[in-house]
Coordinates of C-alpha atoms in Angstrom, one line a residue:
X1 CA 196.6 9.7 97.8
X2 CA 199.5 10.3 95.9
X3 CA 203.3 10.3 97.2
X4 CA 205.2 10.7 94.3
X5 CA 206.3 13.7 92.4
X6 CA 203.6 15.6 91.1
X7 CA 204.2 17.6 88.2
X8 CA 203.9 22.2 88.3
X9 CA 206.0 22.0 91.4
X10 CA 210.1 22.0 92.0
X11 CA 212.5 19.9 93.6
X12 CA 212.9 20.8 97.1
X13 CA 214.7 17.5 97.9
X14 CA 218.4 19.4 97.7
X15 CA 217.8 21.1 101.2
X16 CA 215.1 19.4 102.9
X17 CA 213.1 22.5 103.0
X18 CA 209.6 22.5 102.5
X19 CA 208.7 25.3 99.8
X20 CA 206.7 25.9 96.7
X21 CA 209.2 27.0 93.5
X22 CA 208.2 28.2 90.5
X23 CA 208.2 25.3 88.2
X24 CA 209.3 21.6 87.2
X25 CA 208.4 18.5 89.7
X26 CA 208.1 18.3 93.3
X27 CA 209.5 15.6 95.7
X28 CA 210.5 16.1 99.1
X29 CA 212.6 13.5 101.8
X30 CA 213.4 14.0 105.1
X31 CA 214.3 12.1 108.2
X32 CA 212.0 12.2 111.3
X33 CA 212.6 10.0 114.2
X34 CA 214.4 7.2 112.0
X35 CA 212.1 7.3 109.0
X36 CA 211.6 8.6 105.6
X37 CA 208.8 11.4 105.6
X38 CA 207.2 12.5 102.5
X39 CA 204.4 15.3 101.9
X40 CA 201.5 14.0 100.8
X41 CA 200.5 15.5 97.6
X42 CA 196.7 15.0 96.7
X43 CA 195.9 15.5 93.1
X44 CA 192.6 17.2 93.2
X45 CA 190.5 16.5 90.1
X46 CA 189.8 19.9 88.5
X47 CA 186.3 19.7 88.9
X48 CA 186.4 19.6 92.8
X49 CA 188.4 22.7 92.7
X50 CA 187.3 26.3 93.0
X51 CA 188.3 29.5 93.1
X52 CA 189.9 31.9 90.7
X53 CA 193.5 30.1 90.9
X54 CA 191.7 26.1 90.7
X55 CA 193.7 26.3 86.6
X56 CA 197.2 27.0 88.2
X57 CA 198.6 24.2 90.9
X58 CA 201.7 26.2 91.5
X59 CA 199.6 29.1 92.5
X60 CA 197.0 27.5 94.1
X61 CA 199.3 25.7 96.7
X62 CA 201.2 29.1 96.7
X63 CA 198.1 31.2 97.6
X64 CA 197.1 28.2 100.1
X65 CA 200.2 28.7 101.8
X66 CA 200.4 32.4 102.2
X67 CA 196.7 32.2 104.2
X68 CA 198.7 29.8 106.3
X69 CA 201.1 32.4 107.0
X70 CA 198.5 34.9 107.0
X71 CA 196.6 33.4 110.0
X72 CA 200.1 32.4 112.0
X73 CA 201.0 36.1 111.2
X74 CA 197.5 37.5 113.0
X75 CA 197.8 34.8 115.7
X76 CA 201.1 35.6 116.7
X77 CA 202.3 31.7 116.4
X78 CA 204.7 30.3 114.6
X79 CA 202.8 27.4 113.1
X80 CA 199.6 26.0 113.1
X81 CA 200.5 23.1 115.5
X82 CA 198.8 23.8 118.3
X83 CA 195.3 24.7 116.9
X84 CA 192.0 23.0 116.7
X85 CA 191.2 24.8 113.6
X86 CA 187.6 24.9 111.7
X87 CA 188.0 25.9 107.9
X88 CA 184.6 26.4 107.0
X89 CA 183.5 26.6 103.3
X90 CA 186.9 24.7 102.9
X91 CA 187.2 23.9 99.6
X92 CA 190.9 21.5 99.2
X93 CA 193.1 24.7 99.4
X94 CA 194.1 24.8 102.6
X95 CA 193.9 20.8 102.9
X96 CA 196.9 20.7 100.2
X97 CA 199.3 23.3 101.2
X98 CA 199.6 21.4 104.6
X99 CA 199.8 18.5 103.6
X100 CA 202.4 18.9 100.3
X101 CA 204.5 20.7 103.0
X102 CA 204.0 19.0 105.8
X103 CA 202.9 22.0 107.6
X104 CA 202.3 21.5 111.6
X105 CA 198.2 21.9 112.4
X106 CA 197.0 20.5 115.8
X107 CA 193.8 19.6 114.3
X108 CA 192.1 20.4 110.9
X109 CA 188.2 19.9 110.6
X110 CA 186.9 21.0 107.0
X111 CA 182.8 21.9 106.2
X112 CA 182.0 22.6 102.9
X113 CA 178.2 22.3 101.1
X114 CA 180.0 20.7 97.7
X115 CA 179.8 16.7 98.6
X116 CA 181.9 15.2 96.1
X117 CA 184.9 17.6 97.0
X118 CA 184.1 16.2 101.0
X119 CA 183.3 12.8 99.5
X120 CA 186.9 12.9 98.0
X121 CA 188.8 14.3 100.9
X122 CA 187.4 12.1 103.4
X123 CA 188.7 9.1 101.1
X124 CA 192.3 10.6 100.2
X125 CA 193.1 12.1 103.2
X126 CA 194.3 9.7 106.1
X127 CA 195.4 11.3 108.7
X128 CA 194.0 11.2 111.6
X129 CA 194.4 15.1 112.6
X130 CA 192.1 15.8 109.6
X131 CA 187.9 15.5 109.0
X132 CA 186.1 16.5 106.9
X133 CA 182.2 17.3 107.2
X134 CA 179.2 18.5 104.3
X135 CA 176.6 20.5 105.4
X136 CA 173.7 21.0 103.0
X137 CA 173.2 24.7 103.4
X138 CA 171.5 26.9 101.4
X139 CA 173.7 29.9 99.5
X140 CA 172.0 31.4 96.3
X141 CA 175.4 30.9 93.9
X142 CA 176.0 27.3 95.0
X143 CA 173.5 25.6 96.9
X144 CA 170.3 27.2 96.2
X145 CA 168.2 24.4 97.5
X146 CA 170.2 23.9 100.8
X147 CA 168.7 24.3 104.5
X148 CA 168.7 28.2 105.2
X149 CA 170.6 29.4 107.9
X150 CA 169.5 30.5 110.8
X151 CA 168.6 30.0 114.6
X152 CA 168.4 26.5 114.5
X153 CA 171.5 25.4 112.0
X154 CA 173.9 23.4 114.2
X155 CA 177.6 22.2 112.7
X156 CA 178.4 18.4 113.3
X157 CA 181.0 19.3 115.6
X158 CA 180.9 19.5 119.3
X159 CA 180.5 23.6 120.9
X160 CA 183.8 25.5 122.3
X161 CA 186.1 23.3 120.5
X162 CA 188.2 25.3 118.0
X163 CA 190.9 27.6 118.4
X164 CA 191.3 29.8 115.2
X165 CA 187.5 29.5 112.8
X166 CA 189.0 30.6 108.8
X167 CA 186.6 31.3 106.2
X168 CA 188.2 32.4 102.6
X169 CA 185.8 33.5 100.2
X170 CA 182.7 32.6 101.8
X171 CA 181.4 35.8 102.6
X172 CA 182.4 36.9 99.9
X173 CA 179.3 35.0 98.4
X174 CA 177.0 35.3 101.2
X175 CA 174.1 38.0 101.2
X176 CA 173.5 39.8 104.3
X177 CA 171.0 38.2 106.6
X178 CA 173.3 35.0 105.9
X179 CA 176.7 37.1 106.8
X180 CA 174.9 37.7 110.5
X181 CA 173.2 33.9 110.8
X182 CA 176.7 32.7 109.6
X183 CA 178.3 35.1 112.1
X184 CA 175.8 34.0 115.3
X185 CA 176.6 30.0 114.4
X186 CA 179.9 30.0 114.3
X187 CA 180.4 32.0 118.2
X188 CA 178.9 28.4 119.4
X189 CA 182.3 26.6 118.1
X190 CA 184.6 28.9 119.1
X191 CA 186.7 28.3 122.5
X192 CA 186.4 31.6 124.7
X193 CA 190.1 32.9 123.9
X194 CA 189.6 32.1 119.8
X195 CA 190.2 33.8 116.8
X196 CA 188.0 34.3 113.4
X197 CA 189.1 35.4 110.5
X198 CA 187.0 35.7 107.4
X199 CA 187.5 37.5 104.1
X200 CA 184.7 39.6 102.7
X201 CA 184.6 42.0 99.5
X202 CA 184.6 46.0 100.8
X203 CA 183.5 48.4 98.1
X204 CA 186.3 50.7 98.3
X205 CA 189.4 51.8 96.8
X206 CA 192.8 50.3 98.4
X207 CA 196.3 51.6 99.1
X208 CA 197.7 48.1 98.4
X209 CA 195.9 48.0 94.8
X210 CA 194.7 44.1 95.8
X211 CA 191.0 44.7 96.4
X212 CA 188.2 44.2 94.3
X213 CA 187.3 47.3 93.4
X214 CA 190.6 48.1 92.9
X215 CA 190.9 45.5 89.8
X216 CA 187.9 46.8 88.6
X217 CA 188.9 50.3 88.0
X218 CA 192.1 48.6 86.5
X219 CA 190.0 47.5 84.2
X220 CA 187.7 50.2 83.5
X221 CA 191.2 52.4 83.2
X222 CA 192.6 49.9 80.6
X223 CA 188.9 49.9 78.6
X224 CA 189.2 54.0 78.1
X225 CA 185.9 54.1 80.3
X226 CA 185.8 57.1 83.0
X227 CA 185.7 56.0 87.0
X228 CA 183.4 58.2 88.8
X229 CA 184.6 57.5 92.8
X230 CA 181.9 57.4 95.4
X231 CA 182.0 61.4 97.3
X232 CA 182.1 59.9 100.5
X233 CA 181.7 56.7 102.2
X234 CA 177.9 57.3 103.0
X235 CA 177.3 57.7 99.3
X236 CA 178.3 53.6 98.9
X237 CA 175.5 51.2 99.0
X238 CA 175.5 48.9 102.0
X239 CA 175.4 46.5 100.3
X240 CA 175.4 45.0 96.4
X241 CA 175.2 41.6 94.7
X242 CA 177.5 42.6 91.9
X243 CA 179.1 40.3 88.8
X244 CA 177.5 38.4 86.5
X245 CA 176.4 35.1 88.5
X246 CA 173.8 35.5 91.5
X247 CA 176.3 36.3 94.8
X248 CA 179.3 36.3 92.4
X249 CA 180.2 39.4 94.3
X250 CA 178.9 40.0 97.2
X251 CA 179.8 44.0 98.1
X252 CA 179.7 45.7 101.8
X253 CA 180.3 49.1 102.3
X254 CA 183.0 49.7 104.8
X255 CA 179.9 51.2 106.9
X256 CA 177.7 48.3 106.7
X257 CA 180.2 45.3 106.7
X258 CA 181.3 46.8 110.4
X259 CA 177.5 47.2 111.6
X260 CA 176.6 43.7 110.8
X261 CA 179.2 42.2 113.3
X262 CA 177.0 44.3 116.1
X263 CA 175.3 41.3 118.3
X264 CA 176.4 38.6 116.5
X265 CA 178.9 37.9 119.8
X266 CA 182.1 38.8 118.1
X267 CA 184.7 41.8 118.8
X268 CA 186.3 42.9 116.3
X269 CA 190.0 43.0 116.4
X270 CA 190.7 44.5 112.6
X271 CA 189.1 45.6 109.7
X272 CA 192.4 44.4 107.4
X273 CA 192.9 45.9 103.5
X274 CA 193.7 42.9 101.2
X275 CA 196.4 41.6 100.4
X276 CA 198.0 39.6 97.8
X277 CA 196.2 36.4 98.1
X278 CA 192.8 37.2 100.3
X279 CA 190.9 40.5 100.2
X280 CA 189.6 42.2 103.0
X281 CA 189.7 40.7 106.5
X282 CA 188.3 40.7 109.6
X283 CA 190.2 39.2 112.8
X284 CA 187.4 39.1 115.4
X285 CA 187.6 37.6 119.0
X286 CA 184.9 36.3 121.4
X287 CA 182.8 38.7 122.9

């Protein structure tokens, strides 16, 4: 684990204030009961990292962050410090932000089927509010010999335990007979009063501009090629495996992304547009 300044991100030692700057070297001080505190900044080796941002640090910690925010904003909490959270498909996003800002979390547990990413974490990462699991599931993009999921798939973590369950850009990858089986397993961990939220890619056309469809008819815009909109949302496919990889994109109609929730034993909260740093999201409670 590293303490010293790691380079891509600015002072923030002149105030005290935990934040993430555009540029130069990070290094941050404070006093807390008597002592000198300093974030713990992990240097991820690229390889372990995914995800469109994995090139940029500053961004990376920055979009790590605003989930953070995110989830305290759909909570209604000010901080994470009083939740047993499960990050599920965690990849070291999440992990970093809190710790280079020494963001409040009652109790982190990560789960991710990529083993020398949990192999890594469960060696740099030493305190005692965090774990770190791998779980050799199947998913066609990036584990396409794992276990399948289904009926009988079980977490290594005891039932009822966690407040708030997160997955970002899991679903995302996950075709649909895995978005319900992933849906039915997680309602075992969940306490009776949590909170899920999971991102998921919506074939439709945004207000906000930040979806995925939305870039791609950027794109198509900027290549001179026409954009021929869907009539009406029964004319979208429920669902598509779109991109150039296997699961690269895995697309829901509005329709179909809503139906699939039905008996998984979740209530859905909101259906949210994307937003700068996640696409769509659901909030779902207990049902």
């Amino acid at each position: 684990m590293l303490l010293a300044p790691v380079q891509g991100v600015a002072s923030c030692a002149d105030d005290g204030a935990s934040r993430l700057p555009q540029g130069g070297w990070y290094y941050q001080a404070h006093a807390l009961s008597g002592r000198i505190a300093v974030p713990r900044i992990i240097e991820v080796p690229p390889p372990l990292r995914r995800g469109a941002l994995k090139g940029d640090n500053v961004e990376y910690l920055r979009s790590g962050r605003a989930l953070i925010d995110l989830m305290c904003r759909r909570l209604d909490v000010e901080d994470l410090g009083g939740q047993s959270m499960l990050d599920m498909g965690c990849g070291t996003k999440l992990v970093q932000a809190l710790l280079a800002e020494d963001l409040p979390v009652g109790h982190y547990t990560g789960i991710d089927l990529y083993r020398e990413m949990i192999e890594f974490l469960s060696t740099e990462v030493r305190d005692p509010r965090f774990a770190f699991h791998c779980m050799d599931t199947h998913n066609a993009m990036y584990n396409p010999d794992g276990n399948p999921l289904g009926e009988h798939t079980r977490l290594p973590v005891p039932e009822q335990s966690f407040d708030l369950i997160c997955l970002f850009s899991v679903f995302t990858h996950l075709e649909p007979q895995d978005y319900v089986a992933m849906l039915r397993l997680l309602r075992r961990y969940a306490k009776p009063d949590g909170t899920l939220i999971f991102s998921l890619f919506v074939n439709e056309i945004t207000v906000g501009g930040h979806g995925l469809i939305d870039g791609v008819q950027r794109t198509l815009h900027a290549q001179g090629k026409a954009v021929q909109a869907a009539n009406s949302p029964d004319s979208v496919p429920d669902f598509a495996d779109a991109g150039t990889d296997t699961l690269q994109w895995a697309l829901y109609s509005r329709r179909h992304a809503l139906a699939l929730l039905e008996g998984t034993g979740w209530r859905i909260d909101s259906l949210n547009d994307p937003e700068e740093y996640i696409q769509h999201y659901f909030v779902c409670r207990p049902d």
